[in-house]
Amino acid sequence: RTEIKELYAGMEELGGKTVTVCGWARTIRDSKALGFIDLNDGSCFKGVQIVFEADKLPNYKDIAKLNVGSAIVVTGELLLTPEAKQPFEIHASEIIVEGTSTPDYPLQKKRHTMEYLRTIAHLRPRTNTFSAAFRVRSAAAYAIHKFFNENGFVYAHTPLITGSDCEGAGEMFTVTTLDPENLPRTEDGAVDYSQDFFQKHTSLTVSGQLEAECMAMAFGKVYTFGPTFRAEKSYTQRHAAEFWMIEPEIAFADLQDDMQLAEDMMKFVIRYVMDTCPQDIAFFNQFVDKGLVDRLNNVVNSDFARVTYTEAVELLKKNNENFEYKVDWGTDLQTEHEKYLTEQVFGKPVFVTDYPKEIKAFYMRLNDDGKTVAAVDLLVPGIGEIIGGSQREERLEILQQRMKDFQLEEENYWWYLDLRKYGGTKHAGFGLGFERLVMYLTGIANIRDVLPFPRTTGTAEF
Ligand code: 4AD
Ligand code: MG
């Protein structure tokens, strides 16, 4: 069996030879004695045209009657067709039907809306757009692992069930085995989690960072890459309840090192995907986002801009009349502000650093001004925030004070505080939202369309 991708790669040598391909029929046309099938196997963007003839195939009639979506195995001669639209076709000497399809197959040859395709998430990977999106997703995941492994990072697995809240944003999904109909209660009426599986309140993780910090304090350079969960109620195009995050953590490193790492990683991944998925990227550039290739090339070849939050606020205030949410020092940046900065002011990715301590998480290192923390967000045109990171607070007393300010119980973080007691060093890290990266690489506007089976509020089908 040969994959269609290999046929394209080796067509010069394969011309005139007999090959076997397996796949699903996208279209089937026939006149009395001659038929054509557009066969796809998902190995690459393109399909292959199968030509089948009544005088060569004893089961010609059965094949001609097949419905779109059928799974078949085709053996035949590969004929180069330099004059035609496709560079080659396969003239079938045998077609075996593995699985027929019924006439109500939902993916008929026509343009379906993205909304409709979301309702058939189990079948949409067989369309051009989703097939390309999930191949790019796979290539990008591989590129991430390649980048970190080639740069001496240890891949660390952090737990999905956790007893602490990394971001302190209160967006956690509780994990419990207690019977909701019959919850045990303490004297003051609260749910008594001491009777639960873990004998305490636990949740699905919102970030592997705190555990990654533990690993970085042993290995120096580590990264995580795994699922992350947030009970985000906001119904936006870039928030999912279950998404994947990449979180590198580096010891003996500060915010500058952190930004350098983020920039190097982004450029590596973009280059890798453009090199390995050229047909998919060309498709997105033509049909989904006309500026995609120019933008990606621009990112690879330019230095990312760097501004402090305070400088960014000054830039944004000049445009306050056009914003729905007015900007002032201390306000969090909204999508419209992030878009304005990246698209109107800089025209490329921009690192915004040193945010007010009130709007960022407890673990970020307090700057000397006492008002800001060593935080960094990477904002990119078309998406807004794609990375959030920081230098971590390594000074024990200051960290304890920050936890008090955020009303976090030390008993839930004792191990995290230990890192500051036993050989603590300056260190930094960031989290890259993997789906936002795939959106960036494809130009796909909605996070629901870069996740094979998206989980957003109100949707957990499939
Ligand atoms: O900015 P966030 O919340 O940062 C952290 O979680 C840190 N602990 C990371 C670290 O320093 N190790 O999230 C990081 C990134 C965001 O920039 C965004 O790209 C993505 O994760 N993200 C989401 N992606 C999809 N859906 C959501 N609900 C997301 N929330 C965050
Ligand atoms: Mg963030």
GROMACS .gro file of C-alpha atoms and ligand atoms in nm:
model
  494
    1ARG     CA    1   0.000   0.000   0.000
    2THR     CA    2   0.131   0.346  -0.089
    3GLU     CA    3   0.009   0.671   0.058
    4ILE     CA    4  -0.101   0.939  -0.185
    5LYS     CA    5   0.163   1.171  -0.041
    6GLU     CA    6   0.431   0.923  -0.149
    7LEU     CA    7   0.282   0.907  -0.498
    8TYR     CA    8   0.329   1.284  -0.536
    9ALA     CA    9   0.681   1.269  -0.392
   10GLY     CA   10   0.792   0.981  -0.617
   11MET     CA   11   0.573   1.018  -0.926
   12GLU     CA   12   0.865   1.038  -1.172
   13GLU     CA   13   0.989   0.691  -1.070
   14LEU     CA   14   0.637   0.553  -1.022
   15GLY     CA   15   0.513   0.642  -1.372
   16GLY     CA   16   0.409   0.320  -1.549
   17LYS     CA   17   0.431   0.112  -1.229
   18THR     CA   18   0.150  -0.063  -1.046
   19VAL     CA   19   0.052   0.085  -0.706
   20THR     CA   20  -0.211   0.018  -0.443
   21VAL     CA   21  -0.385   0.305  -0.262
   22CYS     CA   22  -0.654   0.303   0.009
   23GLY     CA   23  -0.891   0.587   0.080
   24TRP     CA   24  -1.236   0.743   0.073
   25ALA     CA   25  -1.415   0.854  -0.242
   26ARG     CA   26  -1.485   1.227  -0.254
   27THR     CA   27  -1.665   1.214  -0.589
   28ILE     CA   28  -1.766   0.932  -0.824
   29ARG     CA   29  -1.868   0.997  -1.186
   30ASP     CA   30  -1.938   0.741  -1.455
   31SER     CA   31  -2.063   0.709  -1.807
   32LYS     CA   32  -2.152   0.364  -1.936
   33ALA     CA   33  -1.804   0.225  -1.982
   34LEU     CA   34  -1.574   0.470  -1.805
   35GLY     CA   35  -1.569   0.618  -1.455
   36PHE     CA   36  -1.367   0.856  -1.238
   37ILE     CA   37  -1.317   0.864  -0.863
   38ASP     CA   38  -1.152   1.141  -0.665
   39LEU     CA   39  -0.982   0.942  -0.390
   40ASN     CA   40  -0.843   1.091  -0.068
   41ASP     CA   41  -0.646   0.921   0.206
   42GLY     CA   42  -0.560   1.218   0.431
   43SER     CA   43  -0.184   1.175   0.389
   44CYS     CA   44  -0.163   1.507   0.207
   45PHE     CA   45  -0.387   1.783   0.082
   46LYS     CA   46  -0.436   1.645  -0.264
   47GLY     CA   47  -0.631   1.341  -0.373
   48VAL     CA   48  -0.569   1.120  -0.672
   49GLN     CA   49  -0.793   1.059  -0.974
   50ILE     CA   50  -0.884   0.695  -1.025
   51VAL     CA   51  -0.991   0.594  -1.374
   52PHE     CA   52  -1.194   0.272  -1.398
   53GLU     CA   53  -1.321   0.098  -1.709
   54ALA     CA   54  -1.597  -0.154  -1.770
   55ASP     CA   55  -1.381  -0.382  -1.982
   56LYS     CA   56  -1.110  -0.403  -1.714
   57LEU     CA   57  -1.313  -0.436  -1.394
   58PRO     CA   58  -1.556  -0.726  -1.349
   59ASN     CA   59  -1.725  -0.531  -1.066
   60TYR     CA   60  -1.752  -0.209  -1.274
   61LYS     CA   61  -2.127  -0.174  -1.208
   62ASP     CA   62  -2.087  -0.207  -0.830
   63ILE     CA   63  -1.815   0.055  -0.826
   64ALA     CA   64  -2.011   0.296  -1.043
   65LYS     CA   65  -2.308   0.262  -0.803
   66LEU     CA   66  -2.102   0.344  -0.491
   67ASN     CA   67  -2.200   0.647  -0.289
   68VAL     CA   68  -1.963   0.926  -0.199
   69GLY     CA   69  -1.776   0.851   0.124
   70SER     CA   70  -1.715   0.482   0.048
   71ALA     CA   71  -1.385   0.326   0.154
   72ILE     CA   72  -1.201   0.144  -0.124
   73VAL     CA   73  -0.867  -0.019  -0.205
   74VAL     CA   74  -0.746   0.049  -0.558
   75THR     CA   75  -0.468  -0.127  -0.746
   76GLY     CA   76  -0.365   0.001  -1.084
   77GLU     CA   77  -0.108   0.160  -1.309
   78LEU     CA   78   0.011   0.513  -1.232
   79LEU     CA   79   0.005   0.713  -1.554
   80LEU     CA   80   0.174   1.051  -1.577
   81THR     CA   81  -0.054   1.313  -1.732
   82PRO     CA   82   0.160   1.626  -1.770
   83GLU     CA   83  -0.103   1.795  -1.992
   84ALA     CA   84  -0.389   1.755  -1.743
   85LYS     CA   85  -0.480   1.940  -1.421
   86GLN     CA   86  -0.348   1.654  -1.204
   87PRO     CA   87   0.009   1.542  -1.279
   88PHE     CA   88  -0.093   1.174  -1.280
   89GLU     CA   89  -0.387   0.935  -1.246
   90ILE     CA   90  -0.431   0.570  -1.157
   91HIS     CA   91  -0.590   0.332  -1.407
   92ALA     CA   92  -0.752   0.068  -1.190
   93SER     CA   93  -0.699  -0.301  -1.253
   94GLU     CA   94  -0.877  -0.391  -0.929
   95ILE     CA   95  -1.103  -0.206  -0.686
   96ILE     CA   96  -1.199  -0.370  -0.358
   97VAL     CA   97  -1.485  -0.216  -0.161
   98GLU     CA   98  -1.400  -0.213   0.210
   99GLY     CA   99  -1.700  -0.014   0.324
  100THR     CA  100  -1.991   0.128   0.131
  101SER     CA  101  -2.159   0.455   0.219
  102THR     CA  102  -2.527   0.544   0.213
  103PRO     CA  103  -2.683   0.817  -0.004
  104ASP     CA  104  -2.742   1.039   0.301
  105TYR     CA  105  -2.365   1.085   0.352
  106PRO     CA  106  -2.354   1.438   0.493
  107LEU     CA  107  -2.043   1.552   0.301
  108GLN     CA  108  -2.167   1.592  -0.052
  109LYS     CA  109  -1.953   1.777  -0.304
  110LYS     CA  110  -2.056   2.135  -0.222
  111ARG     CA  111  -1.957   2.414   0.007
  112HIS     CA  112  -2.074   2.356   0.363
  113THR     CA  113  -2.072   2.629   0.627
  114MET     CA  114  -1.831   2.600   0.919
  115GLU     CA  115  -2.132   2.609   1.154
  116TYR     CA  116  -2.286   2.307   0.986
  117LEU     CA  117  -1.957   2.119   0.985
  118ARG     CA  118  -1.924   2.173   1.361
  119THR     CA  119  -2.239   1.965   1.403
  120ILE     CA  120  -2.064   1.671   1.232
  121ALA     CA  121  -1.726   1.683   1.405
  122HIS     CA  122  -1.693   1.307   1.354
  123LEU     CA  123  -1.694   1.347   0.974
  124ARG     CA  124  -1.549   1.691   0.910
  125PRO     CA  125  -1.184   1.572   0.910
  126ARG     CA  126  -1.268   1.433   0.564
  127THR     CA  127  -1.316   1.783   0.419
  128ASN     CA  128  -1.038   1.991   0.263
  129THR     CA  129  -1.036   2.258   0.531
  130PHE     CA  130  -1.036   2.029   0.834
  131SER     CA  131  -0.805   1.776   0.684
  132ALA     CA  132  -0.554   2.058   0.626
  133ALA     CA  133  -0.615   2.210   0.970
  134PHE     CA  134  -0.553   1.888   1.159
  135ARG     CA  135  -0.246   1.801   0.952
  136VAL     CA  136  -0.104   2.143   1.036
  137ARG     CA  137  -0.198   2.084   1.400
  138SER     CA  138  -0.008   1.756   1.400
  139ALA     CA  139   0.296   1.907   1.228
  140ALA     CA  140   0.300   2.200   1.471
  141ALA     CA  141   0.289   1.964   1.770
  142TYR     CA  142   0.582   1.772   1.629
  143ALA     CA  143   0.772   2.097   1.565
  144ILE     CA  144   0.723   2.200   1.929
  145HIS     CA  145   0.871   1.874   2.056
  146LYS     CA  146   1.152   1.897   1.801
  147PHE     CA  147   1.241   2.252   1.900
  148PHE     CA  148   1.260   2.180   2.271
  149ASN     CA  149   1.437   1.848   2.237
  150GLU     CA  150   1.698   1.992   2.002
  151ASN     CA  151   1.759   2.267   2.256
  152GLY     CA  152   1.820   2.038   2.553
  153PHE     CA  153   1.483   2.064   2.727
  154VAL     CA  154   1.336   1.777   2.929
  155TYR     CA  155   0.971   1.699   2.852
  156ALA     CA  156   0.789   1.702   3.186
  157HIS     CA  157   0.445   1.552   3.249
  158THR     CA  158   0.244   1.748   3.499
  159PRO     CA  159  -0.079   1.627   3.660
  160LEU     CA  160  -0.422   1.697   3.516
  161ILE     CA  161  -0.593   1.659   3.853
  162THR     CA  162  -0.466   1.916   4.099
  163GLY     CA  163  -0.530   2.056   4.445
  164SER     CA  164  -0.403   2.408   4.368
  165ASP     CA  165  -0.517   2.690   4.141
  166CYS     CA  166  -0.223   2.821   3.938
  167GLU     CA  167  -0.389   3.124   3.786
  168GLY     CA  168  -0.621   3.206   4.078
  169ALA     CA  169  -0.890   3.308   3.832
  170GLY     CA  170  -1.154   3.075   3.977
  171GLU     CA  171  -1.217   2.903   3.646
  172MET     CA  172  -1.158   2.545   3.760
  173PHE     CA  173  -1.365   2.233   3.698
  174THR     CA  174  -1.412   2.039   4.020
  175VAL     CA  175  -1.317   1.670   4.008
  176THR     CA  176  -1.523   1.463   4.246
  177THR     CA  177  -1.664   1.116   4.299
  178LEU     CA  178  -1.924   1.242   4.545
  179ASP     CA  179  -2.288   1.177   4.460
  180PRO     CA  180  -2.439   1.513   4.359
  181GLU     CA  181  -2.780   1.398   4.491
  182ASN     CA  182  -2.640   1.326   4.831
  183LEU     CA  183  -2.342   1.550   4.911
  184PRO     CA  184  -2.182   1.509   5.253
  185ARG     CA  185  -2.175   1.842   5.440
  186THR     CA  186  -1.958   1.984   5.715
  187GLU     CA  187  -2.119   2.149   6.021
  188ASP     CA  188  -2.113   2.490   5.851
  189GLY     CA  189  -2.293   2.350   5.547
  190ALA     CA  190  -2.000   2.339   5.302
  191VAL     CA  191  -1.941   2.026   5.093
  192ASP     CA  192  -1.725   1.786   5.293
  193TYR     CA  193  -1.451   1.688   5.052
  194SER     CA  194  -1.267   1.489   5.321
  195GLN     CA  195  -1.504   1.207   5.222
  196ASP     CA  196  -1.411   1.238   4.856
  197PHE     CA  197  -1.163   1.025   4.660
  198PHE     CA  198  -0.863   1.250   4.724
  199GLN     CA  199  -0.998   1.357   5.066
  200LYS     CA  200  -0.981   1.721   4.961
  201HIS     CA  201  -1.121   1.953   4.695
  202THR     CA  202  -0.954   1.889   4.359
  203SER     CA  203  -0.989   2.030   4.009
  204LEU     CA  204  -0.874   1.986   3.653
  205THR     CA  205  -0.556   2.184   3.597
  206VAL     CA  206  -0.563   2.532   3.444
  207SER     CA  207  -0.185   2.526   3.394
  208GLY     CA  208   0.106   2.290   3.458
  209GLN     CA  209   0.333   2.579   3.548
  210LEU     CA  210   0.374   2.529   3.922
  211GLU     CA  211   0.475   2.167   3.877
  212ALA     CA  212   0.694   2.262   3.578
  213GLU     CA  213   0.877   2.499   3.812
  214CYS     CA  214   0.955   2.204   4.041
  215MET     CA  215   1.098   2.012   3.746
  216ALA     CA  216   1.298   2.316   3.624
  217MET     CA  217   1.461   2.336   3.967
  218ALA     CA  218   1.607   1.991   3.896
  219PHE     CA  219   1.661   1.984   3.518
  220GLY     CA  220   1.725   2.352   3.439
  221LYS     CA  221   1.520   2.354   3.121
  222VAL     CA  222   1.187   2.174   3.093
  223TYR     CA  223   0.864   2.202   2.898
  224THR     CA  224   0.516   2.060   2.930
  225PHE     CA  225   0.271   2.000   2.647
  226GLY     CA  226  -0.070   1.878   2.750
  227PRO     CA  227  -0.439   1.943   2.795
  228THR     CA  228  -0.554   2.231   3.012
  229PHE     CA  229  -0.905   2.306   3.136
  230ARG     CA  230  -1.081   2.632   3.208
  231ALA     CA  231  -1.445   2.684   3.286
  232GLU     CA  232  -1.453   2.995   3.066
  233LYS     CA  233  -1.808   3.115   3.025
  234SER     CA  234  -1.706   3.381   2.774
  235TYR     CA  235  -1.843   3.286   2.433
  236THR     CA  236  -1.554   3.407   2.218
  237GLN     CA  237  -1.375   3.281   1.909
  238ARG     CA  238  -1.051   3.217   2.099
  239HIS     CA  239  -1.154   3.053   2.428
  240ALA     CA  240  -1.216   2.682   2.476
  241ALA     CA  241  -1.289   2.492   2.797
  242GLU     CA  242  -1.034   2.226   2.703
  243PHE     CA  243  -0.723   2.336   2.518
  244TRP     CA  244  -0.359   2.237   2.492
  245MET     CA  245  -0.079   2.442   2.636
  246ILE     CA  246   0.299   2.434   2.596
  247GLU     CA  247   0.478   2.558   2.905
  248PRO     CA  248   0.857   2.585   2.906
  249GLU     CA  249   1.027   2.676   3.232
  250ILE     CA  250   1.393   2.781   3.251
  251ALA     CA  251   1.614   2.815   3.559
  252PHE     CA  252   1.886   3.081   3.601
  253ALA     CA  253   1.693   3.290   3.351
  254ASP     CA  254   1.511   3.624   3.353
  255LEU     CA  255   1.235   3.787   3.149
  256GLN     CA  256   1.472   3.877   2.863
  257ASP     CA  257   1.578   3.512   2.830
  258ASP     CA  258   1.211   3.414   2.841
  259MET     CA  259   1.121   3.643   2.550
  260GLN     CA  260   1.418   3.525   2.347
  261LEU     CA  261   1.306   3.165   2.395
  262ALA     CA  262   0.948   3.249   2.293
  263GLU     CA  263   1.061   3.430   1.980
  264ASP     CA  264   1.299   3.151   1.876
  265MET     CA  265   1.032   2.887   1.935
  266MET     CA  266   0.764   3.072   1.738
  267LYS     CA  267   0.994   3.124   1.441
  268PHE     CA  268   1.109   2.762   1.445
  269VAL     CA  269   0.754   2.625   1.449
  270ILE     CA  270   0.631   2.856   1.175
  271ARG     CA  271   0.928   2.768   0.952
  272TYR     CA  272   0.882   2.397   1.016
  273VAL     CA  273   0.511   2.399   0.930
  274MET     CA  274   0.562   2.611   0.617
  275ASP     CA  275   0.833   2.368   0.503
  276THR     CA  276   0.646   2.047   0.577
  277CYS     CA  277   0.285   2.143   0.492
  278PRO     CA  278   0.323   2.369   0.185
  279GLN     CA  279   0.003   2.247   0.015
  280ASP     CA  280  -0.206   2.295   0.328
  281ILE     CA  281  -0.065   2.643   0.387
  282ALA     CA  282  -0.119   2.735   0.020
  283PHE     CA  283  -0.482   2.625   0.053
  284PHE     CA  284  -0.538   2.841   0.361
  285ASN     CA  285  -0.366   3.131   0.191
  286GLN     CA  286  -0.598   3.102  -0.106
  287PHE     CA  287  -0.931   3.021   0.057
  288VAL     CA  288  -0.924   3.117   0.425
  289ASP     CA  289  -0.688   3.409   0.483
  290LYS     CA  290  -0.538   3.583   0.181
  291GLY     CA  291  -0.255   3.748   0.375
  292LEU     CA  292  -0.144   3.434   0.554
  293VAL     CA  293   0.182   3.348   0.379
  294ASP     CA  294   0.301   3.710   0.373
  295ARG     CA  295   0.227   3.742   0.741
  296LEU     CA  296   0.403   3.421   0.838
  297ASN     CA  297   0.708   3.512   0.629
  298ASN     CA  298   0.711   3.854   0.788
  299VAL     CA  299   0.709   3.697   1.136
  300VAL     CA  300   0.994   3.461   1.057
  301ASN     CA  301   1.208   3.740   0.915
  302SER     CA  302   1.142   4.025   1.157
  303ASP     CA  303   1.237   4.097   1.517
  304PHE     CA  304   0.937   4.099   1.746
  305ALA     CA  305   0.858   4.440   1.894
  306ARG     CA  306   0.896   4.495   2.270
  307VAL     CA  307   0.709   4.752   2.478
  308THR     CA  308   0.623   4.786   2.842
  309TYR     CA  309   0.262   4.787   2.949
  310THR     CA  310   0.302   5.153   3.049
  311GLU     CA  311   0.426   5.245   2.700
  312ALA     CA  312   0.148   5.038   2.542
  313VAL     CA  313  -0.114   5.223   2.747
  314GLU     CA  314   0.022   5.558   2.622
  315LEU     CA  315  -0.005   5.436   2.262
  316LEU     CA  316  -0.356   5.304   2.317
  317LYS     CA  317  -0.486   5.615   2.493
  318LYS     CA  318  -0.432   5.811   2.172
  319ASN     CA  319  -0.698   5.592   2.014
  320ASN     CA  320  -0.935   5.576   2.312
  321GLU     CA  321  -1.223   5.741   2.124
  322ASN     CA  322  -1.238   5.441   1.891
  323PHE     CA  323  -1.235   5.174   2.161
  324GLU     CA  324  -1.541   5.023   2.322
  325TYR     CA  325  -1.337   4.980   2.644
  326LYS     CA  326  -1.135   5.293   2.724
  327VAL     CA  327  -0.776   5.232   2.831
  328ASP     CA  328  -0.613   5.380   3.137
  329TRP     CA  329  -0.311   5.269   3.341
  330GLY     CA  330  -0.428   4.971   3.548
  331THR     CA  331  -0.689   4.834   3.308
  332ASP     CA  332  -0.639   4.492   3.154
  333LEU     CA  333  -0.593   4.491   2.777
  334GLN     CA  334  -0.893   4.367   2.579
  335THR     CA  335  -0.888   4.195   2.241
  336GLU     CA  336  -0.960   4.523   2.060
  337HIS     CA  337  -0.652   4.680   2.224
  338GLU     CA  338  -0.431   4.383   2.145
  339LYS     CA  339  -0.544   4.393   1.784
  340TYR     CA  340  -0.482   4.765   1.757
  341LEU     CA  341  -0.128   4.734   1.894
  342THR     CA  342  -0.026   4.444   1.670
  343GLU     CA  343  -0.216   4.541   1.356
  344GLN     CA  344  -0.219   4.923   1.355
  345VAL     CA  345   0.083   5.030   1.561
  346PHE     CA  346   0.349   4.762   1.506
  347GLY     CA  347   0.232   4.540   1.220
  348LYS     CA  348   0.404   4.238   1.374
  349PRO     CA  349   0.416   4.033   1.695
  350VAL     CA  350   0.479   4.241   2.004
  351PHE     CA  351   0.587   4.152   2.355
  352VAL     CA  352   0.415   4.361   2.621
  353THR     CA  353   0.597   4.346   2.956
  354ASP     CA  354   0.570   4.470   3.313
  355TYR     CA  355   0.197   4.477   3.381
  356PRO     CA  356   0.037   4.620   3.697
  357LYS     CA  357   0.063   4.358   3.971
  358GLU     CA  358  -0.312   4.370   4.044
  359ILE     CA  359  -0.412   4.227   3.705
  360LYS     CA  360  -0.159   3.941   3.695
  361ALA     CA  361  -0.107   3.616   3.888
  362PHE     CA  362   0.049   3.585   4.234
  363TYR     CA  363   0.367   3.407   4.123
  364MET     CA  364   0.501   3.682   3.897
  365ARG     CA  365   0.816   3.859   4.015
  366LEU     CA  366   0.755   4.201   4.172
  367ASN     CA  367   0.953   4.476   3.998
  368ASP     CA  368   1.156   4.735   4.190
  369ASP     CA  369   0.887   4.999   4.137
  370GLY     CA  370   0.658   4.793   4.367
  371LYS     CA  371   0.371   4.851   4.121
  372THR     CA  372   0.441   4.621   3.829
  373VAL     CA  373   0.545   4.258   3.784
  374ALA     CA  374   0.789   4.096   3.538
  375ALA     CA  375   0.509   3.961   3.318
  376VAL     CA  376   0.510   3.922   2.943
  377ASP     CA  377   0.233   3.863   2.692
  378LEU     CA  378   0.308   3.797   2.327
  379LEU     CA  379   0.042   3.955   2.107
  380VAL     CA  380   0.017   3.866   1.740
  381PRO     CA  381  -0.182   4.021   1.452
  382GLY     CA  382  -0.514   3.850   1.390
  383ILE     CA  383  -0.529   3.673   1.726
  384GLY     CA  384  -0.415   3.898   2.009
  385GLU     CA  385  -0.262   3.719   2.310
  386ILE     CA  386  -0.099   3.392   2.208
  387ILE     CA  387   0.153   3.358   2.494
  388GLY     CA  388   0.141   3.459   2.859
  389GLY     CA  389   0.451   3.427   3.076
  390SER     CA  390   0.666   3.584   3.344
  391GLN     CA  391   0.977   3.576   3.551
  392ARG     CA  392   0.874   3.401   3.874
  393GLU     CA  393   0.899   3.543   4.225
  394GLU     CA  394   1.194   3.355   4.375
  395ARG     CA  395   1.210   3.556   4.703
  396LEU     CA  396   1.024   3.362   4.971
  397GLU     CA  397   0.899   3.654   5.186
  398ILE     CA  398   0.773   3.853   4.890
  399LEU     CA  399   0.599   3.546   4.750
  400GLN     CA  400   0.431   3.481   5.085
  401GLN     CA  401   0.312   3.841   5.097
  402ARG     CA  402   0.177   3.818   4.742
  403MET     CA  403  -0.012   3.501   4.834
  404LYS     CA  404  -0.169   3.683   5.127
  405ASP     CA  405  -0.273   3.966   4.894
  406PHE     CA  406  -0.443   3.708   4.672
  407GLN     CA  407  -0.595   3.526   4.974
  408LEU     CA  408  -0.426   3.198   4.883
  409GLU     CA  409  -0.380   2.941   5.161
  410GLU     CA  410  -0.014   2.857   5.218
  411GLU     CA  411  -0.108   2.500   5.309
  412ASN     CA  412  -0.211   2.433   4.948
  413TYR     CA  413   0.120   2.562   4.814
  414TRP     CA  414   0.375   2.446   5.076
  415TRP     CA  415   0.570   2.251   4.817
  416TYR     CA  416   0.579   2.554   4.587
  417LEU     CA  417   0.719   2.764   4.870
  418ASP     CA  418   0.978   2.493   4.940
  419LEU     CA  419   1.131   2.563   4.597
  420ARG     CA  420   1.223   2.907   4.733
  421LYS     CA  421   1.372   2.759   5.051
  422TYR     CA  422   1.588   2.492   4.894
  423GLY     CA  423   1.815   2.631   4.626
  424GLY     CA  424   1.576   2.878   4.475
  425THR     CA  425   1.708   3.067   4.175
  426LYS     CA  426   1.574   3.324   3.938
  427HIS     CA  427   1.365   3.150   3.674
  428ALA     CA  428   1.106   3.223   3.409
  429GLY     CA  429   0.863   3.055   3.174
  430PHE     CA  430   0.560   3.103   2.958
  431GLY     CA  431   0.249   2.929   2.831
  432LEU     CA  432   0.168   2.909   2.460
  433GLY     CA  433  -0.194   2.833   2.376
  434PHE     CA  434  -0.161   2.557   2.117
  435GLU     CA  435  -0.499   2.619   1.950
  436ARG     CA  436  -0.419   2.988   1.913
  437LEU     CA  437  -0.094   2.887   1.747
  438VAL     CA  438  -0.284   2.665   1.501
  439MET     CA  439  -0.528   2.950   1.433
  440TYR     CA  440  -0.229   3.171   1.364
  441LEU     CA  441  -0.072   2.915   1.130
  442THR     CA  442  -0.390   2.855   0.931
  443GLY     CA  443  -0.581   3.183   0.945
  444ILE     CA  444  -0.881   2.993   1.083
  445ALA     CA  445  -1.078   3.246   1.286
  446ASN     CA  446  -1.260   3.026   1.536
  447ILE     CA  447  -1.098   2.804   1.799
  448ARG     CA  448  -1.381   2.553   1.746
  449ASP     CA  449  -1.237   2.478   1.405
  450VAL     CA  450  -0.879   2.393   1.507
  451LEU     CA  451  -0.979   2.144   1.778
  452PRO     CA  452  -1.094   1.807   1.642
  453PHE     CA  453  -1.361   1.780   1.912
  454PRO     CA  454  -1.402   2.123   2.070
  455ARG     CA  455  -1.528   2.169   2.425
  456THR     CA  456  -1.689   2.506   2.480
  457THR     CA  457  -1.970   2.611   2.708
  458GLY     CA  458  -2.278   2.414   2.610
  459THR     CA  459  -2.095   2.175   2.373
  460ALA     CA  460  -1.956   1.841   2.478
  461GLU     CA  461  -2.097   1.627   2.199
  462PHE     CA  462  -1.891   1.344   2.050
  4634AD     O1  463  -0.196   3.359   3.004
  4634AD     P1  464  -0.225   3.226   3.064
  4634AD     O2  465  -0.342   3.216   3.154
  4634AD     O3  466  -0.090   3.184   3.139
  4634AD     C1  467  -0.074   3.074   3.217
  4634AD     O4  468  -0.154   2.986   3.234
  4634AD     C2  469   0.065   3.063   3.275
  4634AD     N1  470   0.060   2.972   3.389
  4634AD     C3  471   0.160   3.016   3.168
  4634AD     C4  472   0.301   3.005   3.215
  4634AD     O5  473   0.363   3.105   3.245
  4634AD     N2  474   0.354   2.884   3.224
  4634AD     O6  475  -0.242   3.118   2.948
  4634AD     C5  476  -0.137   3.097   2.855
  4634AD     C6  477  -0.192   3.092   2.713
  4634AD     C7  478  -0.265   3.218   2.670
  4634AD     O7  479  -0.176   3.317   2.624
  4634AD     C8  480  -0.354   3.165   2.559
  4634AD     O8  481  -0.281   3.152   2.438
  4634AD     C9  482  -0.387   3.024   2.608
  4634AD     O9  483  -0.290   2.990   2.703
  4634AD     N3  484  -0.520   3.020   2.670
  4634AD    C10  485  -0.629   2.967   2.611
  4634AD     N4  486  -0.645   2.911   2.490
  4634AD    C11  487  -0.769   2.866   2.459
  4634AD     N5  488  -0.874   2.873   2.543
  4634AD    C12  489  -0.863   2.928   2.664
  4634AD     N6  490  -0.968   2.931   2.747
  4634AD    C13  491  -0.735   2.978   2.704
  4634AD     N7  492  -0.688   3.037   2.815
  4634AD    C14  493  -0.556   3.061   2.793
  464MG      MG  494  -0.281   3.545   2.986
   0.00000   0.00000   0.00000
